[in-house]
PDB file of C-alpha atoms and ligand atoms in Angstrom:
ATOM      1  CA  MET A1173     103.604  90.182 104.635  1.00  0.00           C
ATOM      2  CA  GLN A1174     106.905  92.020 103.222  1.00  0.00           C
ATOM      3  CA  VAL A1175     108.971  93.450 106.389  1.00  0.00           C
ATOM      4  CA  ILE A1176     111.421  96.693 105.154  1.00  0.00           C
ATOM      5  CA  ILE A1177     113.690  98.228 107.821  1.00  0.00           C
ATOM      6  CA  MET A1178     114.657 101.605 106.851  1.00  0.00           C
ATOM      7  CA  PRO A1179     117.735 102.969 108.688  1.00  0.00           C
ATOM      8  CA  THR A1180     115.655 105.908 110.512  1.00  0.00           C
ATOM      9  CA  LYS A1181     112.624 106.713 110.983  1.00  0.00           C
ATOM     10  CA  ALA A1182     112.431 109.829 108.756  1.00  0.00           C
ATOM     11  CA  ASP A1183     113.831 107.179 105.765  1.00  0.00           C
ATOM     12  CA  ALA A1184     110.712 104.764 106.780  1.00  0.00           C
ATOM     13  CA  SER A1185     108.234 107.211 107.068  1.00  0.00           C
ATOM     14  CA  GLU A1186     109.492 108.629 103.643  1.00  0.00           C
ATOM     15  CA  LEU A1187     109.220 105.143 102.068  1.00  0.00           C
ATOM     16  CA  ALA A1188     105.696 104.785 103.304  1.00  0.00           C
ATOM     17  CA  ALA A1189     104.562 108.259 101.766  1.00  0.00           C
ATOM     18  CA  GLN A1190     106.027 107.151  98.925  1.00  0.00           C
ATOM     19  CA  ILE A1191     104.367 103.887  98.573  1.00  0.00           C
ATOM     20  CA  ILE A1192     100.693 105.946  99.103  1.00  0.00           C
ATOM     21  CA  ALA A1193     101.760 109.054  97.033  1.00  0.00           C
ATOM     22  CA  LYS A1194     102.545 106.249  93.958  1.00  0.00           C
ATOM     23  CA  ARG A1195      99.021 104.491  94.660  1.00  0.00           C
ATOM     24  CA  VAL A1196      97.140 107.992  94.711  1.00  0.00           C
ATOM     25  CA  ARG A1197      99.034 109.006  91.247  1.00  0.00           C
ATOM     26  CA  LYS A1198      97.898 105.282  89.571  1.00  0.00           C
ATOM     27  CA  PHE A1199      94.582 105.668  90.994  1.00  0.00           C
ATOM     28  CA  ALA A1200      93.471 109.010  91.712  1.00  0.00           C
ATOM     29  CA  ASP A1201      90.140 107.897  93.316  1.00  0.00           C
ATOM     30  CA  SER A1202      91.840 105.387  95.379  1.00  0.00           C
ATOM     31  CA  VAL A1203      90.048 105.058  98.695  1.00  0.00           C
ATOM     32  CA  ILE A1204      92.668 104.817 101.472  1.00  0.00           C
ATOM     33  CA  GLY A1205      92.332 103.980 105.371  1.00  0.00           C
ATOM     34  CA  LEU A1206      94.410 106.459 107.646  1.00  0.00           C
ATOM     35  CA  ALA A1207      95.690 105.977 110.953  1.00  0.00           C
ATOM     36  CA  THR A1208      96.575 108.398 113.720  1.00  0.00           C
ATOM     37  CA  GLY A1209      99.080 108.401 117.053  1.00  0.00           C
ATOM     38  CA  GLN A1210     102.483 110.566 116.460  1.00  0.00           C
ATOM     39  CA  THR A1211     104.162 107.797 114.206  1.00  0.00           C
ATOM     40  CA  MET A1212     101.975 109.061 111.267  1.00  0.00           C
ATOM     41  CA  GLU A1213     102.996 113.064 111.770  1.00  0.00           C
ATOM     42  CA  ARG A1214     106.024 112.996 109.699  1.00  0.00           C
ATOM     43  CA  LEU A1215     104.796 110.805 107.293  1.00  0.00           C
ATOM     44  CA  TYR A1216     101.467 113.099 106.916  1.00  0.00           C
ATOM     45  CA  ALA A1217     103.739 116.184 106.317  1.00  0.00           C
ATOM     46  CA  ARG A1218     105.665 114.487 103.774  1.00  0.00           C
ATOM     47  CA  LEU A1219     102.125 113.569 101.528  1.00  0.00           C
ATOM     48  CA  ALA A1220     101.281 117.660 102.006  1.00  0.00           C
ATOM     49  CA  GLN A1221     104.864 118.379 100.903  1.00  0.00           C
ATOM     50  CA  LYS A1222     104.273 116.137  98.422  1.00  0.00           C
ATOM     51  CA  HIS A1223     101.209 117.684  97.193  1.00  0.00           C
ATOM     52  CA  GLN A1224     102.836 121.221  97.386  1.00  0.00           C
ATOM     53  CA  GLU A1225     105.563 120.755  95.786  1.00  0.00           C
ATOM     54  CA  GLU A1226     105.081 118.248  93.000  1.00  0.00           C
ATOM     55  CA  GLY A1227     101.009 118.775  92.938  1.00  0.00           C
ATOM     56  CA  LEU A1228     100.284 115.153  94.261  1.00  0.00           C
ATOM     57  CA  ASP A1229      95.924 115.367  93.129  1.00  0.00           C
ATOM     58  CA  PHE A1230      93.914 114.579  96.433  1.00  0.00           C
ATOM     59  CA  SER A1231      90.987 115.744  94.934  1.00  0.00           C
ATOM     60  CA  LEU A1232      89.017 112.528  94.106  1.00  0.00           C
ATOM     61  CA  VAL A1233      90.847 110.581  97.007  1.00  0.00           C
ATOM     62  CA  ARG A1234      88.657 109.011 100.090  1.00  0.00           C
ATOM     63  CA  THR A1235      89.195 108.594 102.857  1.00  0.00           C
ATOM     64  CA  TYR A1236      87.966 106.369 106.521  1.00  0.00           C
ATOM     65  CA  ASN A1237      89.893 106.564 109.129  1.00  0.00           C
ATOM     66  CA  LEU A1238      90.608 103.885 111.852  1.00  0.00           C
ATOM     67  CA  ASP A1239      88.995 105.339 114.992  1.00  0.00           C
ATOM     68  CA  GLU A1240      87.893 108.060 116.854  1.00  0.00           C
ATOM     69  CA  TYR A1241      87.589 108.801 120.819  1.00  0.00           C
ATOM     70  CA  ILE A1242      84.138 108.208 121.840  1.00  0.00           C
ATOM     71  CA  GLY A1243      82.565 111.379 123.673  1.00  0.00           C
ATOM     72  CA  ILE A1244      84.928 114.492 121.646  1.00  0.00           C
ATOM     73  CA  GLU A1245      83.475 116.209 119.692  1.00  0.00           C
ATOM     74  CA  PRO A1246      84.783 116.307 116.334  1.00  0.00           C
ATOM     75  CA  ASN A1247      86.155 120.198 117.098  1.00  0.00           C
ATOM     76  CA  ASP A1248      87.586 119.260 120.362  1.00  0.00           C
ATOM     77  CA  PRO A1249      91.411 119.566 119.487  1.00  0.00           C
ATOM     78  CA  ASN A1250      92.280 116.161 120.574  1.00  0.00           C
ATOM     79  CA  SER A1251      89.853 114.513 118.759  1.00  0.00           C
ATOM     80  CA  TYR A1252      91.374 112.549 115.925  1.00  0.00           C
ATOM     81  CA  ARG A1253      88.971 114.515 113.305  1.00  0.00           C
ATOM     82  CA  SER A1254      90.897 117.591 114.330  1.00  0.00           C
ATOM     83  CA  TYR A1255      94.402 115.494 114.221  1.00  0.00           C
ATOM     84  CA  MET A1256      93.782 114.857 110.251  1.00  0.00           C
ATOM     85  CA  ASN A1257      92.216 117.985 109.551  1.00  0.00           C
ATOM     86  CA  GLU A1258      95.581 119.856 110.656  1.00  0.00           C
ATOM     87  CA  LEU A1259      97.742 117.398 109.863  1.00  0.00           C
ATOM     88  CA  LEU A1260      97.168 116.615 106.426  1.00  0.00           C
ATOM     89  CA  PHE A1261      93.069 117.409 104.786  1.00  0.00           C
ATOM     90  CA  ASN A1262      94.021 121.001 105.736  1.00  0.00           C
ATOM     91  CA  ARG A1263      97.365 120.806 103.702  1.00  0.00           C
ATOM     92  CA  VAL A1264      95.817 119.059 100.433  1.00  0.00           C
ATOM     93  CA  ASN A1265      93.411 119.294  98.051  1.00  0.00           C
ATOM     94  CA  ILE A1266      91.366 116.795  99.447  1.00  0.00           C
ATOM     95  CA  ASP A1267      87.458 117.145  99.480  1.00  0.00           C
ATOM     96  CA  LEU A1268      86.478 117.021 103.168  1.00  0.00           C
ATOM     97  CA  ARG A1269      83.103 115.630 102.314  1.00  0.00           C
ATOM     98  CA  ASN A1270      85.128 112.732 101.524  1.00  0.00           C
ATOM     99  CA  THR A1271      87.137 112.256 104.382  1.00  0.00           C
ATOM    100  CA  HIS A1272      85.043 109.953 107.156  1.00  0.00           C
ATOM    101  CA  LEU A1273      85.976 109.166 111.009  1.00  0.00           C
ATOM    102  CA  PRO A1274      83.419 107.411 113.118  1.00  0.00           C
ATOM    103  CA  LEU A1275      81.537 109.987 114.983  1.00  0.00           C
ATOM    104  CA  GLY A1276      82.616 109.903 118.493  1.00  0.00           C
ATOM    105  CA  MET A1277      79.551 111.698 119.372  1.00  0.00           C
ATOM    106  CA  ALA A1278      76.850 110.093 118.042  1.00  0.00           C
ATOM    107  CA  GLU A1279      73.777 109.024 120.773  1.00  0.00           C
ATOM    108  CA  ASP A1280      73.368 105.887 119.341  1.00  0.00           C
ATOM    109  CA  LEU A1281      76.755 104.333 118.953  1.00  0.00           C
ATOM    110  CA  ASP A1282      75.790 100.873 117.178  1.00  0.00           C
ATOM    111  CA  ARG A1283      73.844 102.371 115.002  1.00  0.00           C
ATOM    112  CA  GLU A1284      76.889 104.870 114.004  1.00  0.00           C
ATOM    113  CA  CYS A1285      79.355 101.857 113.742  1.00  0.00           C
ATOM    114  CA  HIS A1286      76.902 100.259 111.342  1.00  0.00           C
ATOM    115  CA  LEU A1287      76.526 103.039 109.558  1.00  0.00           C
ATOM    116  CA  TYR A1288      80.343 103.320 108.942  1.00  0.00           C
ATOM    117  CA  GLU A1289      80.920 100.240 108.141  1.00  0.00           C
ATOM    118  CA  ARG A1290      78.072 100.150 105.349  1.00  0.00           C
ATOM    119  CA  SER A1291      79.743 103.616 104.228  1.00  0.00           C
ATOM    120  CA  ILE A1292      82.850 102.051 103.565  1.00  0.00           C
ATOM    121  CA  SER A1293      80.991  99.120 101.493  1.00  0.00           C
ATOM    122  CA  THR A1294      79.360 101.472  99.506  1.00  0.00           C
ATOM    123  CA  ASN A1295      82.494 103.156  98.718  1.00  0.00           C
ATOM    124  CA  GLY A1296      83.581  99.805  97.284  1.00  0.00           C
ATOM    125  CA  GLY A1297      86.014  98.862 100.328  1.00  0.00           C
ATOM    126  CA  ILE A1298      89.530 100.471 101.164  1.00  0.00           C
ATOM    127  CA  ASP A1299      92.323  99.998  98.619  1.00  0.00           C
ATOM    128  CA  LEU A1300      95.035 100.909 100.908  1.00  0.00           C
ATOM    129  CA  GLN A1301      94.971 100.812 104.976  1.00  0.00           C
ATOM    130  CA  LEU A1302      97.126 102.776 106.653  1.00  0.00           C
ATOM    131  CA  LEU A1303      98.380 101.314 110.404  1.00  0.00           C
ATOM    132  CA  GLY A1304     100.416 102.197 113.361  1.00  0.00           C
ATOM    133  CA  ILE A1305     100.691  99.649 116.040  1.00  0.00           C
ATOM    134  CA  GLY A1306      99.919 100.709 119.863  1.00  0.00           C
ATOM    135  CA  LYS A1307     102.034  99.621 123.001  1.00  0.00           C
ATOM    136  CA  THR A1308      99.309  96.949 123.538  1.00  0.00           C
ATOM    137  CA  GLY A1309      99.572  95.493 119.909  1.00  0.00           C
ATOM    138  CA  HIS A1310      96.268  97.201 119.247  1.00  0.00           C
ATOM    139  CA  ILE A1311      96.067  97.725 115.238  1.00  0.00           C
ATOM    140  CA  GLY A1312      93.470 101.009 115.273  1.00  0.00           C
ATOM    141  CA  PHE A1313      91.674 100.589 119.160  1.00  0.00           C
ATOM    142  CA  ASN A1314      91.778  97.132 118.404  1.00  0.00           C
ATOM    143  CA  GLU A1315      93.002  96.222 122.347  1.00  0.00           C
ATOM    144  CA  PRO A1316      93.713  92.689 123.236  1.00  0.00           C
ATOM    145  CA  LEU A1317      91.199  90.086 122.986  1.00  0.00           C
ATOM    146  CA  SER A1318      89.529  91.938 120.027  1.00  0.00           C
ATOM    147  CA  ALA A1319      87.919  89.106 118.448  1.00  0.00           C
ATOM    148  CA  LEU A1320      90.098  88.637 114.938  1.00  0.00           C
ATOM    149  CA  LYS A1321      86.732  89.161 112.730  1.00  0.00           C
ATOM    150  CA  SER A1322      85.624  91.658 114.572  1.00  0.00           C
ATOM    151  CA  ARG A1323      83.671  94.556 112.856  1.00  0.00           C
ATOM    152  CA  THR A1324      83.685  98.641 114.121  1.00  0.00           C
ATOM    153  CA  ARG A1325      82.300  98.975 117.224  1.00  0.00           C
ATOM    154  CA  ALA A1326      83.134 100.571 120.999  1.00  0.00           C
ATOM    155  CA  LYS A1327      86.119  99.484 122.371  1.00  0.00           C
ATOM    156  CA  ALA A1328      86.973 100.198 126.016  1.00  0.00           C
ATOM    157  CA  LEU A1329      90.829 101.502 126.043  1.00  0.00           C
ATOM    158  CA  THR A1330      93.530  99.472 128.339  1.00  0.00           C
ATOM    159  CA  PRO A1331      95.564 101.397 131.216  1.00  0.00           C
ATOM    160  CA  THR A1332      98.550 101.065 129.301  1.00  0.00           C
ATOM    161  CA  THR A1333      96.817 102.984 126.070  1.00  0.00           C
ATOM    162  CA  ILE A1334      95.473 105.591 128.576  1.00  0.00           C
ATOM    163  CA  ALA A1335      99.129 106.101 129.751  1.00  0.00           C
ATOM    164  CA  SER A1336      99.846 106.460 126.498  1.00  0.00           C
ATOM    165  CA  ASN A1337      97.831 108.669 124.749  1.00  0.00           C
ATOM    166  CA  SER A1338      96.276 110.641 127.956  1.00  0.00           C
ATOM    167  CA  PRO A1339      99.641 112.992 128.310  1.00  0.00           C
ATOM    168  CA  LEU A1340      98.862 114.532 124.315  1.00  0.00           C
ATOM    169  CA  PHE A1341      95.553 115.904 126.143  1.00  0.00           C
ATOM    170  CA  LYS A1342      95.690 119.123 127.626  1.00  0.00           C
ATOM    171  CA  ASN A1343      93.696 117.861 130.739  1.00  0.00           C
ATOM    172  CA  PRO A1344      94.545 114.338 130.323  1.00  0.00           C
ATOM    173  CA  GLU A1345      92.201 113.118 133.198  1.00  0.00           C
ATOM    174  CA  ALA A1346      89.597 114.312 129.958  1.00  0.00           C
ATOM    175  CA  MET A1347      91.108 111.126 127.586  1.00  0.00           C
ATOM    176  CA  PRO A1348      87.999 109.216 127.060  1.00  0.00           C
ATOM    177  CA  LYS A1349      88.066 105.977 128.511  1.00  0.00           C
ATOM    178  CA  ARG A1350      86.544 104.263 125.157  1.00  0.00           C
ATOM    179  CA  ALA A1351      86.819 104.890 121.403  1.00  0.00           C
ATOM    180  CA  ILE A1352      85.339 103.818 118.201  1.00  0.00           C
ATOM    181  CA  THR A1353      86.896 101.506 115.997  1.00  0.00           C
ATOM    182  CA  MET A1354      86.909  99.597 113.250  1.00  0.00           C
ATOM    183  CA  GLY A1355      87.110  95.684 113.596  1.00  0.00           C
ATOM    184  CA  VAL A1356      90.457  93.531 112.951  1.00  0.00           C
ATOM    185  CA  GLY A1357      87.723  91.734 110.759  1.00  0.00           C
ATOM    186  CA  THR A1358      87.031  95.187 108.850  1.00  0.00           C
ATOM    187  CA  ILE A1359      90.859  96.077 108.496  1.00  0.00           C
ATOM    188  CA  LEU A1360      91.750  92.153 107.259  1.00  0.00           C
ATOM    189  CA  GLU A1361      89.168  93.212 104.133  1.00  0.00           C
ATOM    190  CA  ALA A1362      91.251  96.233 103.080  1.00  0.00           C
ATOM    191  CA  LYS A1363      92.855  95.368  99.622  1.00  0.00           C
ATOM    192  CA  SER A1364      96.325  95.855 101.123  1.00  0.00           C
ATOM    193  CA  ILE A1365      97.976  97.355 104.070  1.00  0.00           C
ATOM    194  CA  LEU A1366     100.729  98.747 104.904  1.00  0.00           C
ATOM    195  CA  MET A1367     102.038  99.440 108.649  1.00  0.00           C
ATOM    196  CA  LEU A1368     104.603 101.915 109.460  1.00  0.00           C
ATOM    197  CA  VAL A1369     106.518 101.408 112.837  1.00  0.00           C
ATOM    198  CA  THR A1370     108.950 103.520 114.792  1.00  0.00           C
ATOM    199  CA  GLY A1371     111.098 103.893 117.602  1.00  0.00           C
ATOM    200  CA  GLU A1372     113.142 101.411 120.052  1.00  0.00           C
ATOM    201  CA  SER A1373     109.547 101.519 122.471  1.00  0.00           C
ATOM    202  CA  LYS A1374     107.729  99.515 119.658  1.00  0.00           C
ATOM    203  CA  ALA A1375     110.282  96.511 119.560  1.00  0.00           C
ATOM    204  CA  GLU A1376     109.056  94.378 121.409  1.00  0.00           C
ATOM    205  CA  ILE A1377     105.759  94.233 120.223  1.00  0.00           C
ATOM    206  CA  LEU A1378     106.208  94.736 116.887  1.00  0.00           C
ATOM    207  CA  ALA A1379     108.004  91.157 117.233  1.00  0.00           C
ATOM    208  CA  LYS A1380     105.462  89.459 118.410  1.00  0.00           C
ATOM    209  CA  ALA A1381     103.114  91.332 116.487  1.00  0.00           C
ATOM    210  CA  VAL A1382     104.947  89.687 113.385  1.00  0.00           C
ATOM    211  CA  GLU A1383     106.833  87.040 114.053  1.00  0.00           C
ATOM    212  CA  GLY A1384     104.994  85.770 116.933  1.00  0.00           C
ATOM    213  CA  PRO A1385     101.634  83.062 117.101  1.00  0.00           C
ATOM    214  CA  VAL A1386      98.383  84.909 115.434  1.00  0.00           C
ATOM    215  CA  THR A1387      96.437  85.410 119.174  1.00  0.00           C
ATOM    216  CA  SER A1388      93.750  87.973 119.373  1.00  0.00           C
ATOM    217  CA  MET A1389      95.890  89.004 122.695  1.00  0.00           C
ATOM    218  CA  VAL A1390      98.005  90.678 120.064  1.00  0.00           C
ATOM    219  CA  SER A1391      95.770  92.721 117.211  1.00  0.00           C
ATOM    220  CA  GLY A1392      98.760  93.192 114.942  1.00  0.00           C
ATOM    221  CA  SER A1393      99.527  89.451 115.033  1.00  0.00           C
ATOM    222  CA  ALA A1394      96.290  89.445 112.600  1.00  0.00           C
ATOM    223  CA  LEU A1395      97.732  91.446 109.811  1.00  0.00           C
ATOM    224  CA  GLN A1396     100.010  87.695 109.653  1.00  0.00           C
ATOM    225  CA  LEU A1397      96.568  86.412 107.656  1.00  0.00           C
ATOM    226  CA  HIS A1398      96.750  89.465 105.401  1.00  0.00           C
ATOM    227  CA  GLU A1399      97.985  88.577 102.080  1.00  0.00           C
ATOM    228  CA  ASN A1400      99.202  91.786 100.754  1.00  0.00           C
ATOM    229  CA  CYS A1401     100.628  93.770 103.784  1.00  0.00           C
ATOM    230  CA  THR A1402     103.501  95.206 104.183  1.00  0.00           C
ATOM    231  CA  VAL A1403     105.736  96.537 107.367  1.00  0.00           C
ATOM    232  CA  ILE A1404     107.762  99.012 107.089  1.00  0.00           C
ATOM    233  CA  VAL A1405     109.917  99.830 110.560  1.00  0.00           C
ATOM    234  CA  ASP A1406     112.927 102.181 111.656  1.00  0.00           C
ATOM    235  CA  ALA A1407     116.322 100.100 113.265  1.00  0.00           C
ATOM    236  CA  GLY A1408     114.997 100.660 116.618  1.00  0.00           C
ATOM    237  CA  ALA A1409     112.038  99.066 116.422  1.00  0.00           C
ATOM    238  CA  GLY A1410     113.889  95.980 113.702  1.00  0.00           C
ATOM    239  CA  LYS A1411     115.978  96.142 116.250  1.00  0.00           C
ATOM    240  CA  LEU A1412     114.392  92.511 117.535  1.00  0.00           C
ATOM    241  CA  LEU A1413     113.367  90.209 114.820  1.00  0.00           C
ATOM    242  CA  GLN A1414     114.637  87.259 114.335  1.00  0.00           C
ATOM    243  CA  GLY A1415     114.351  87.650 110.230  1.00  0.00           C
ATOM    244  CA  LYS A1416     116.098  90.554 109.369  1.00  0.00           C
ATOM    245  CA  ASP A1417     118.437  89.674 107.328  1.00  0.00           C
ATOM    246  CA  TYR A1418     115.891  87.733 105.062  1.00  0.00           C
ATOM    247  CA  TYR A1419     113.676  90.711 104.898  1.00  0.00           C
ATOM    248  CA  ASN A1420     116.855  92.600 103.964  1.00  0.00           C
ATOM    249  CA  TRP A1421     117.662  90.135 101.185  1.00  0.00           C
ATOM    250  CA  ILE A1422     113.955  90.814  99.727  1.00  0.00           C
ATOM    251  CA  PHE A1423     113.575  94.532  99.882  1.00  0.00           C
ATOM    252  CA  GLN A1424     117.492  94.317  98.134  1.00  0.00           C
ATOM    253  CA  ASN A1425     116.863  91.849  95.792  1.00  0.00           C
ATOM    254  CA  GLU A1426     112.880  91.481  94.559  1.00  0.00           C
ATOM    255  CA  PRO A1427     112.407  93.432  91.682  1.00  0.00           C
ATOM    256  CA  GLU A1428     108.973  94.769  92.925  1.00  0.00           C
ATOM    257  CA  TRP A1429     110.946  96.776  95.697  1.00  0.00           C
ATOM    258  CA  GLU A1430     113.868  97.918  93.387  1.00  0.00           C
ATOM    259  CA  GLU A1431     112.089 101.993  92.691  1.00  0.00           C
ATOM    260  CA  PHE A1432     111.870 102.190  96.163  1.00  0.00           C
ATOM    261  CA  ARG A1433     115.594 101.243  97.435  1.00  0.00           C
ATOM    262  CA  GLY A1434     118.093 104.407  98.314  1.00  0.00           C
ATOM    263  CA  ILE A1435     115.290 106.312  99.367  1.00  0.00           C
ATOM    264  CA  LYS A1436     116.415 108.718 102.163  1.00  0.00           C
ATOM    265  CA  GLY A1437     113.836 111.088 104.666  1.00  0.00           C
TER     266      GLY A1437
HETATM  267  C1  GLP B 722      96.653 105.227 118.861  1.00  0.00           C
HETATM  268  C2  GLP B 722      95.924 104.494 117.621  1.00  0.00           C
HETATM  269  C3  GLP B 722      96.475 103.733 116.785  1.00  0.00           C
HETATM  270  C4  GLP B 722      97.923 104.129 116.598  1.00  0.00           C
HETATM  271  C5  GLP B 722      98.700 103.368 118.216  1.00  0.00           C
HETATM  272  C6  GLP B 722     100.180 104.258 118.397  1.00  0.00           C
HETATM  273  O1  GLP B 722      96.378 105.225 119.859  1.00  0.00           O
HETATM  274  N1  GLP B 722      94.894 104.218 118.008  1.00  0.00           N
HETATM  275  O2  GLP B 722      95.988 103.662 115.216  1.00  0.00           O
HETATM  276  O3  GLP B 722      98.650 103.248 116.010  1.00  0.00           O
HETATM  277  O4  GLP B 722      97.295 104.113 119.196  1.00  0.00           O
HETATM  278  O5  GLP B 722     100.327 105.843 117.929  1.00  0.00           O
HETATM  279  P1  GLP B 722     101.542 106.199 118.284  1.00  0.00           P
HETATM  280  O6  GLP B 722     101.969 106.352 116.716  1.00  0.00           O
HETATM  281  O7  GLP B 722     101.446 107.744 118.735  1.00  0.00           O
HETATM  282  O8  GLP B 722     102.675 105.195 118.913  1.00  0.00           O
END
């Protein structure tokens, strides 16, 4: 795992956008795993801007989102499908048929989860999986005690997650209490992982995920098992990390990061 601590949220989002853009420029038909949440808003705005200003080409890119709420229609303003269409897909030249989210309205949820997994493997697996982290340590909606080998499935949300996300709903009571999410095992199969975490409110859970023991109580800690995982944080989220100086030294000195040094958001 490589942790990169950027001064501000804007700088962290810009670095994440440049890493994704580099991948898409090199491999036009990349399969990218996408995440939702407030943390990703600026990153998606930067990707859309790179499309508009630099011609970043999404025409062959295929995407798989981590999760979707159960029981809301894709065109509901609070669905993750609406979030993605609004913040990214409608702003770039991606073919909507190449964008995938689990269907939260599926009658047979087990079948939907199975089909989602099958679609990911049929497309050759995920090349680069983008992740945020929730206050409970969840990646996707893998709440505490999600098996480290779990696959895409329906998952009940914790009261902490409901309290974090319900204010985003017009009627907070209407927030679903369950979601379909890729499993921790599904996420770990991505060829590379890029996690973006910003804000002091995430400092404690980030330190647990990155430097604490690997435990299903903090799904994000499973990323320690992945051989190609980069975690980009701002100073606020990185505040409690013990190894800060070492992580900074690597970013400033290892050749693989040279092209990304000095990035400003
Ligand atoms: C959401 C998503 C996660 C996301 C996390 C953090 O509910 N299911 O994929 O990483 O919770 O969200 P935010 O960026 O709004 O803090």
